Amino acid sequence: MSWDGVPEAFQEWWTKRARAGWFDVTRIPFDEMEGWSFDGPTGNLVHGSGKFFSVEGLRVTDGDGRGSWAQPVIHQPEFGVLGILVKDFDGVPHCLMQAKMEPGNVNTLQLSPTVQATRSNYTRVHGGQPTRYLDHFRGPGRGQVLVDTLQSEQGTWFWHKRNRNMVVRVTEDVPLHEDHQWIAWDDLRRMLRIDDLVNMDSRSVIASLPFPPGPGDTGSPEDIRSPGAASPGAAHHSMRHILSWFTEAKTRCDWSARLVPLAAVPGWTRSPRRIGDEAGDRFDVIAVRVQAGNREVPGWTQPLLAPRALGLAAFLVRRIDGVPHLLARAGHEPGLLDRVEIAPTVQLPDAAAGGPGGAPPFLDVVNGAAQDQVRFDTVLSEEGGRFYHARTRYRLIEVGDEVPVRVPEDFCWTTVSQLMELVGHGHYLNVEARTLLACARSL
Amino acid sequence: MSWDGVPEAFQEWWTKRARAGWFDVTRIPFDEMEGWSFDGPTGNLVHGSGKFFSVEGLRVTDGDGRGSWAQPVIHQPEFGVLGILVKDFDGVPHCLMQAKMEPGNVNTLQLSPTVQATRSNYTRVHGGQPTRYLDHFRGPGRGQVLVDTLQSEQGTWFWHKRNRNMVVRVTEDVPLHEDHQWIAWDDLRRMLRIDDLVNMDSRSVIASLPFPPGPGDTGSPEDIRSPGAASPGAAHHSMRHILSWFTEAKTRCDWSARLVPLAAVPGWTRSPRRIGDEAGDRFDVIAVRVQAGNREVPGWTQPLLAPRALGLAAFLVRRIDGVPHLLARAGHEPGLLDRVEIAPTVQLPDAAAGGPGGAPPFLDVVNGAAQDQVRFDTVLSEEGGRFYHARTRYRLIEVGDEVPVRVPEDFCWTTVSQLMELVGHGHYLNVEARTLLACARSL
């Protein structure tokens, strides 16, 4: 974590934004929330408008229909827009980024996309101000669309949540709001290495930014984001092989998941101030009151999901025939639309603990890495609009021949370029893998 | 419909296969089915093993949560394998195809992929024989995988149904079973123009066959199936534009669908021999007894879905700057996993009627086409293992400037190459669009 190399102009702007706004977040009992209540028959936590989101139950059933378990989950069926405007200044690509406060952020203010708006936001269900810069992403006057895909978010906390990830290029002048700043791509890449600065939504969009690859990338020097771009010859596996591996992993997955009433979730208890698992190792659902100075609305109450621990997400990186590869994993998460997406090599809700049911493959390699193997190691925050102090330690660990090219069936070696080709479509990479893909581009 | 140009050797083999096997399909009352029954609390039609498939209810709810409707639906959560083996003979690509009988086929015998097996089939839940040629598609000894994706099937009749579409290339000798025959790609393409010959599963896989394009195709002369292949410069829209159009269409879709008990489906009645809609314009669920001579098991009973009418699926085709384009539509179907996939320009359950709620866009163009505008017009069967006499009239209609380049927001002009690039991934093209894509390759 270091601000070394971050332009002074940015640091000045950032300090100013941090001083200009304020956020007072107080935990309150559920019954002090305004507009939110527990639905009678289901026990679901819902908003009176029927909009925003709800907290419901999710039940997972084994293939043989016998074993099953359940948990609370956030259900937000609408698609939001996460959009970054890009523009060349003197031939250098810049991204229009926003200083944005979210109630769940440990540090209140983080760097957000140009537009980060739920449908409730931009259709103004809560009667706030219109979303700035949204017209560049929607409607007839928008710029050149470079990226426009639906991407999943946390499948352990959300039910079928997707957001529309967009990158739009403009050539005309764009009026600059004081919360917004043009940031050169090279500076933005470096900022990923600063703890809790670049927020989850930014990272998700950055993973798909169609800019030239850095030195850590391999393959086509042109537009590597385009789904039409050729796979690099240097990759260990062809894209066909990777797609087949992914299809095979999906067919092996024989459990199913569905929404159930929150009241029908066993093993979780609701008290006046929290809904939590009795074992105490997952998360709480809590309620907060937010007093804000510069958000769309002056103050509100809402539920947040508060994980109990710092998470861990890590890719192993090794050279195969001289080309860096990331060790992708077919990750199963109950809230993902198709249950399986490509995930980091190791992904755990608690960085300090093993996985449920013993340590997962390669956790020992991640934990045992010497300092000179660590290519990336930064703690970053998850979505502060839904999660309270949810943070994950993101790591890229370089390994050598001690990790073989031949790996268990849930794993597959892939290049950065191949993952970027896949992220041109939805439902291939989960949000943690997309964060690490963005981080890999910071090297 | 003509067998002109079909090699005599094929015709002889086909006649022989038709004589060798026999299928006696009798409609029976539900209570004469063996192993199948209506589940007490839900009213779902299920098999005692818990395997195969079930008939359940599907409910669609509008975005505002007010309007809703329901229908029966086939629920088969497991993934089957639809695989075609390909091999070069004297430099000419051939496909290993199968003469396969299905109880719902109007003509019993149709041309099927090398392997067409549900998971229940190949794990031998019903104790049948092992699936021939399956080892070429699964396990360590398989050939070179050219295609391996999960593709959807009818979203109006199935709930979240997907099958694994595979193409595998072999170079070694493959023992030929009497039900199987190597067919040259050029012959297979022509056979698509014969009524009820090439079955739905074959068409779905043929749509993705990575063979050189015919004269009707545009773009890369190499392997146009590869997701890594470049988009042709001659296409009216870039692939980015098409992906953005598709994402936009998904975000406009604000209804949701879920499974409900069959007993909770209003407007449909169950009698001893059928479950049907009271309006009489959708379909029946019926029961049949099958006596067979050459299938995996000697005889069985099962439910089938029997549509009331001949369906219609048609793409408009027009040249834009000299390049043929198909008019794709963002089609909404309640049983599709993500609700929206690319569909033919016009798709109707009843070719003779308008759509529900008035004629859909471009139906008048399809119905009013002069003979010299009709590039393709063949009646083909849908999956005979689940549907009874389900047939669709597939049409490709060439149009000129009278259909503008600028089309309503649910439509988009695309080239064959672009659709083939998309079909390299799952969940882009629905099964009717894939059939028509295969048909377009027959021209």
PDB file of C-alpha atoms in Angstrom, chain A residues 12 43 57-58 76 82 97 109 112 117 151 155 161 254 286 311 359 437:
ATOM      1  CA  GLU A  12      -4.987  16.933  -3.938  1.00  0.00           C
ATOM      2  CA  GLY A  43     -40.061 -13.205   6.921  1.00  0.00           C
ATOM      3  CA  GLY A  57     -33.522 -17.184   1.795  1.00  0.00           C
ATOM      4  CA  LEU A  58     -31.552 -19.399  -0.596  1.00  0.00           C
ATOM      5  CA  GLN A  76     -31.913  -7.476  -6.438  1.00  0.00           C
ATOM      6  CA  LEU A  82     -21.473   0.431 -14.097  1.00  0.00           C
ATOM      7  CA  MET A  97     -13.549   8.233 -12.383  1.00  0.00           C
ATOM      8  CA  LEU A 109     -14.748   7.357   0.016  1.00  0.00           C
ATOM      9  CA  SER A 112     -15.852   4.495  -8.509  1.00  0.00           C
ATOM     10  CA  ALA A 117     -26.303   3.436 -10.674  1.00  0.00           C
ATOM     11  CA  GLN A 151     -21.449  -9.526 -15.297  1.00  0.00           C
ATOM     12  CA  GLY A 155     -22.583 -15.621  -5.758  1.00  0.00           C
ATOM     13  CA  LYS A 161     -27.136 -10.456  -9.343  1.00  0.00           C
ATOM     14  CA  ASP A 254     -25.279 -31.570  -9.828  1.00  0.00           C
ATOM     15  CA  ILE A 286     -27.608  -5.574   9.901  1.00  0.00           C
ATOM     16  CA  GLY A 311     -11.718 -12.789   2.618  1.00  0.00           C
ATOM     17  CA  ALA A 359      -8.149 -26.643   3.212  1.00  0.00           C
ATOM     18  CA  LEU A 437      -7.650  -9.784 -13.732  1.00  0.00           C
TER      19      LEU A 437
END
